[in-house]
Tab-separated table of C-alpha atoms in Angstrom:
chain	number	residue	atom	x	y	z
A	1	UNK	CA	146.587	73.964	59.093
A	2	UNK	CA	147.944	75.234	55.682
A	3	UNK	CA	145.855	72.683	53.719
A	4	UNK	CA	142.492	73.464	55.600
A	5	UNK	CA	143.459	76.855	55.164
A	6	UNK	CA	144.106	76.553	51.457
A	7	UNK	CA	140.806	74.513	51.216
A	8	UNK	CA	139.120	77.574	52.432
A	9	UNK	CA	140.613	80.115	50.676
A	10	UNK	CA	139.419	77.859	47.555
A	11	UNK	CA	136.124	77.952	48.770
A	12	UNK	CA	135.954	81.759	49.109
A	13	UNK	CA	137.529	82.210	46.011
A	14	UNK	CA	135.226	80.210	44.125
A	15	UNK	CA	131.969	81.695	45.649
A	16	UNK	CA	133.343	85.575	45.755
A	17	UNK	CA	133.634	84.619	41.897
A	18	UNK	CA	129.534	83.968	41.624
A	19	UNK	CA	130.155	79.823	41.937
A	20	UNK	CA	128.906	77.638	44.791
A	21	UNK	CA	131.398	75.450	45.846
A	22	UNK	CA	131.204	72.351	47.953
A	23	UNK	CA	133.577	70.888	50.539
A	24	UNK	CA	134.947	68.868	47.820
A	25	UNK	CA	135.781	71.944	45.808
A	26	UNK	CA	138.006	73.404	48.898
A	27	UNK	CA	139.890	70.353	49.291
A	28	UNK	CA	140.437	69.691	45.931
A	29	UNK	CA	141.588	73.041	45.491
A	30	UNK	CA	144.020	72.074	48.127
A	31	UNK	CA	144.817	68.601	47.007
A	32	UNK	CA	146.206	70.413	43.730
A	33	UNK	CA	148.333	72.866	45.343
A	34	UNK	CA	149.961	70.382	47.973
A	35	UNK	CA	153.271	70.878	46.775
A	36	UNK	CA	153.142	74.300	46.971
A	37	UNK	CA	151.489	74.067	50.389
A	38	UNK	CA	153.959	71.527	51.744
A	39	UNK	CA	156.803	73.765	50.704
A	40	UNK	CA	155.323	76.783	52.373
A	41	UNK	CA	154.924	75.116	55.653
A	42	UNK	CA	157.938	73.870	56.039
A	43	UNK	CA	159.435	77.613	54.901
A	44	UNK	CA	156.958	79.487	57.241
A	45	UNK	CA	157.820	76.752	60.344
A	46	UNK	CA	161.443	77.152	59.736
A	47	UNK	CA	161.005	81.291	60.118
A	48	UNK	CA	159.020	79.916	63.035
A	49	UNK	CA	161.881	78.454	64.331
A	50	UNK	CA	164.249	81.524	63.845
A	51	UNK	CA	161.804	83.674	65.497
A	52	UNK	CA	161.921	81.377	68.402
A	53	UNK	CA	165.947	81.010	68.361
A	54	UNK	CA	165.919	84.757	68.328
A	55	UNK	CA	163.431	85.209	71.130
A	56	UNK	CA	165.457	82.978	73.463
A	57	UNK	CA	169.210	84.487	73.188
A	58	UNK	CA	168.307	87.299	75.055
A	59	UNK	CA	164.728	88.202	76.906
A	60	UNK	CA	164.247	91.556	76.294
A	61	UNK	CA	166.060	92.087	73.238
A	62	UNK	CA	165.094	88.699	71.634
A	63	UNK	CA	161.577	89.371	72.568
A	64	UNK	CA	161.706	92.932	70.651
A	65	UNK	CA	163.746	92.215	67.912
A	66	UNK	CA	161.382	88.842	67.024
A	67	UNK	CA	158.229	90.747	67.701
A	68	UNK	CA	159.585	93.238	64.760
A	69	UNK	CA	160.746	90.005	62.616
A	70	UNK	CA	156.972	88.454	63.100
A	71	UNK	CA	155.324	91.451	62.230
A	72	UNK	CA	157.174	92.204	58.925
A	73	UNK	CA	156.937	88.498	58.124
A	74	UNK	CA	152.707	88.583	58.673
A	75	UNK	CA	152.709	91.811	56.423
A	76	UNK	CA	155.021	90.373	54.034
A	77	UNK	CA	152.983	86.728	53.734
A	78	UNK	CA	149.761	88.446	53.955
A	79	UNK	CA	148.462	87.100	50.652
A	80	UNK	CA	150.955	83.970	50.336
A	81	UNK	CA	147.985	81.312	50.765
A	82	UNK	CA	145.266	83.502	48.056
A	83	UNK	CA	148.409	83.203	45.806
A	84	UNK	CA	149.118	79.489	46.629
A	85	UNK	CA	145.539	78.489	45.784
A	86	UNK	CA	144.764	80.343	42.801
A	87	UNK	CA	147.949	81.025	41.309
A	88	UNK	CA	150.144	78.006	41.618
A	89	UNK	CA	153.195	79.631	42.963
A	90	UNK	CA	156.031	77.907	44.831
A	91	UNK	CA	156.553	79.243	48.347
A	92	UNK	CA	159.450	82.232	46.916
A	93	UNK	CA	157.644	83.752	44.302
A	94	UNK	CA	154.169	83.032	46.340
A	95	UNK	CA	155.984	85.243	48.916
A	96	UNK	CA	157.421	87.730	46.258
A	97	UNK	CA	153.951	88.135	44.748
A	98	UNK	CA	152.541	88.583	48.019
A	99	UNK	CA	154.301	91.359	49.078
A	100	UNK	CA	153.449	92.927	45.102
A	101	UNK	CA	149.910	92.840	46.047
A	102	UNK	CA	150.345	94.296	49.558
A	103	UNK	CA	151.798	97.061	48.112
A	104	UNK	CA	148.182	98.077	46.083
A	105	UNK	CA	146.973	98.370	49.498
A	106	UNK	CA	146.020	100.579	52.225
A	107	UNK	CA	146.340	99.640	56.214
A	108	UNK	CA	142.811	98.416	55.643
A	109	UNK	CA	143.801	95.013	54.602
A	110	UNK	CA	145.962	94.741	57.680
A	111	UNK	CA	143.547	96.427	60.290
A	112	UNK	CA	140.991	93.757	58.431
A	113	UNK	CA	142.708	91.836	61.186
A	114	UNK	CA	142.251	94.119	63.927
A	115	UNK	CA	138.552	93.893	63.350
A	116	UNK	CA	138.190	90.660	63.735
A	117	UNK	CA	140.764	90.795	66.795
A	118	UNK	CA	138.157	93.114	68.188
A	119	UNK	CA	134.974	90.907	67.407
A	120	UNK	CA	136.609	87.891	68.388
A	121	UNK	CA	137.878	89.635	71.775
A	122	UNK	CA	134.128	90.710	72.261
A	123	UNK	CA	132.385	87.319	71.819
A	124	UNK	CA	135.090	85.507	73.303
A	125	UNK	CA	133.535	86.913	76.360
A	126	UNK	CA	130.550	84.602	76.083
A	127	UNK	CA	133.000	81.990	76.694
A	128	UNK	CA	135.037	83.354	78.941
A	129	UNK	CA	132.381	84.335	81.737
A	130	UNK	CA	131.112	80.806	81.943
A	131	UNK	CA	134.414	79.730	82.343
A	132	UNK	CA	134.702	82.289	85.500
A	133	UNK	CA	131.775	81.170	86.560
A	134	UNK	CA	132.494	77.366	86.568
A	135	UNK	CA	136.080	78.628	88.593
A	136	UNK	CA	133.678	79.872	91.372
A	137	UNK	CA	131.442	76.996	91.145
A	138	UNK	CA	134.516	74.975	92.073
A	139	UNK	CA	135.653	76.964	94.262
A	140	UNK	CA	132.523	76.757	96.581
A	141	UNK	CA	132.081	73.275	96.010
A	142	UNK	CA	129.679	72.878	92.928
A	143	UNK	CA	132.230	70.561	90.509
A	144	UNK	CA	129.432	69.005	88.335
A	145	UNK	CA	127.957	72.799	87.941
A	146	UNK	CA	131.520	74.494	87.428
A	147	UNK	CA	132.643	71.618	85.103
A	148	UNK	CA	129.619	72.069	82.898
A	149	UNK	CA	130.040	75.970	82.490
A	150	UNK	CA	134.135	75.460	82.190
A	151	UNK	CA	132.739	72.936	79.105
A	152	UNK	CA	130.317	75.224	77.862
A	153	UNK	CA	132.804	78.357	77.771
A	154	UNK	CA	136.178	76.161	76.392
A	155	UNK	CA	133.393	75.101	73.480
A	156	UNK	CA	132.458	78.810	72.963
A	157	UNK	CA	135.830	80.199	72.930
A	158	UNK	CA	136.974	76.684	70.407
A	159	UNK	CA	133.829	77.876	68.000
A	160	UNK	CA	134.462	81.750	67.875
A	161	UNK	CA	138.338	81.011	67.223
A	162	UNK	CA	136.883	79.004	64.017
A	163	UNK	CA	134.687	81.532	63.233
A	164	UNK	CA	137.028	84.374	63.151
A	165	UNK	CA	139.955	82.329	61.110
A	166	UNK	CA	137.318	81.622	58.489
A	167	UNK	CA	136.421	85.521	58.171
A	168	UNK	CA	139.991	86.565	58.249
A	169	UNK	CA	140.473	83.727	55.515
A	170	UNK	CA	137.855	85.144	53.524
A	171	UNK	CA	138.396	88.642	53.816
A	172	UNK	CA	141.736	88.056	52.730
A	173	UNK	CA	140.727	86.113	49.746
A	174	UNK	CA	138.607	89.399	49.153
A	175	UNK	CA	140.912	91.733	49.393
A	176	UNK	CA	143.202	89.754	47.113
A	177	UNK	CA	140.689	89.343	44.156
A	178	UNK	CA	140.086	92.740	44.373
A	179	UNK	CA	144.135	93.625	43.623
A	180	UNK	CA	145.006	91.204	41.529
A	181	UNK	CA	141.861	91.081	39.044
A	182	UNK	CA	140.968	94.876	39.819
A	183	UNK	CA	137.679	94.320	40.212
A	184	UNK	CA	135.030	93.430	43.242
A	185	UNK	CA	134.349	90.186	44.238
A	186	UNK	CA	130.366	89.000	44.383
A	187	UNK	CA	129.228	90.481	47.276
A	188	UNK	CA	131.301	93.347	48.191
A	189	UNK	CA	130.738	96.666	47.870
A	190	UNK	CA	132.772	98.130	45.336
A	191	UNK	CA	133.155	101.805	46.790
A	192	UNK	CA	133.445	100.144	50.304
A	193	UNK	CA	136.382	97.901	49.115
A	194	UNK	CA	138.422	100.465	47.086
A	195	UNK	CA	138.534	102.471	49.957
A	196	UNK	CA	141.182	98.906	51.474
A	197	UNK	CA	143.357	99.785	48.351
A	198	UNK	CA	146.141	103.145	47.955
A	199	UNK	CA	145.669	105.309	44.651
A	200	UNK	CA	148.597	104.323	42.029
């Protein structure tokens, strides 16, 4: 997931910077940083894992206290795979510089997320009423009609999950040109993206 993701990023990084990448641009992009990316996953799995071990000693308070953990750790890693690609860094000081460029930033380039949360949630609904429908298709009977619209929807909901991790992917790669370079990427607004970044 890391490398696709990385193969994006590379992709939107290239083409927010005026170029017009290819597929083989993302994944070589990737193929260069697989070190980096190997390390990362196996850091970000292993916090994973914590999360989890924390989440099972005790219900309620495993539940809250990993919920905090998770948050902090998405704020923290925000920009970890931007860095990867472009900058080279091992997982630590990809990390490190992360959370240096989250600090430029306003809640915009978190609630970039909740956007997208709210777009996805929105046309996920085109896949999730055919998927209702198909239920009560077979309930009363119809399986060849409720198997075709339970299909149709689990393809709809598959494509706008896709859709949305690109966006977030390039957003992010956006947002992350724009603190560590200072200026706008190709295609963004520069008033409308300043307004994602605190005053120093």
């Amino acid at each position: 997931i890391t490398f696709f993701n990385s193969a994006l990023v590379g992709c939107a990084v290239i083409r927010l910077k005026g170029g017009d990448p290819t597929l083989a641009d993302g994944f070589h992009a990737a193929a260069s940083r697989l070190p980096q990316i190997a390390g990362w996953a196996f850091v970000s799995a292993t916090v994973g894992l914590i999360l989890r071990v924390i989440e099972s000693r005790s219900e309620r308070a495993g539940q809250f206290v990993a919920g905090l953990m998770g948050m902090a750790w998405s704020i923290t890693t925000f920009f970890v795979v931007p860095v990867l690609v472009v900058e080279g860094k091992g997982p630590v000081d990809s990390v490190k510089r992360s959370v240096a460029v989250m600090r430029k930033t306003w809640g915009e380039a978190l609630t970039s997320n909740f956007g997208i949360g709210i777009l996805t949630f929105l046309l996920s609904l085109i896949g999730i009423l055919p998927i209702i429908g198909g239920s009560i298709a077979l309930g009363n009977g119809h399986t060849s009609l409720g198997m075709v619209l339970i299909v149709i929807g689990a393809l709809a909901l598959i494509t706008v999950s896709l859709v949305a991790s690109a966006l977030n992917s390039i957003i992010v790669a956006a947002l992350y040109i724009y603190a560590a370079e200072e200026q706008a990427p190709d295609g963004f607004d520069s008033q409308l993206i300043q307004h994602a970044f605190a005053p120093r």
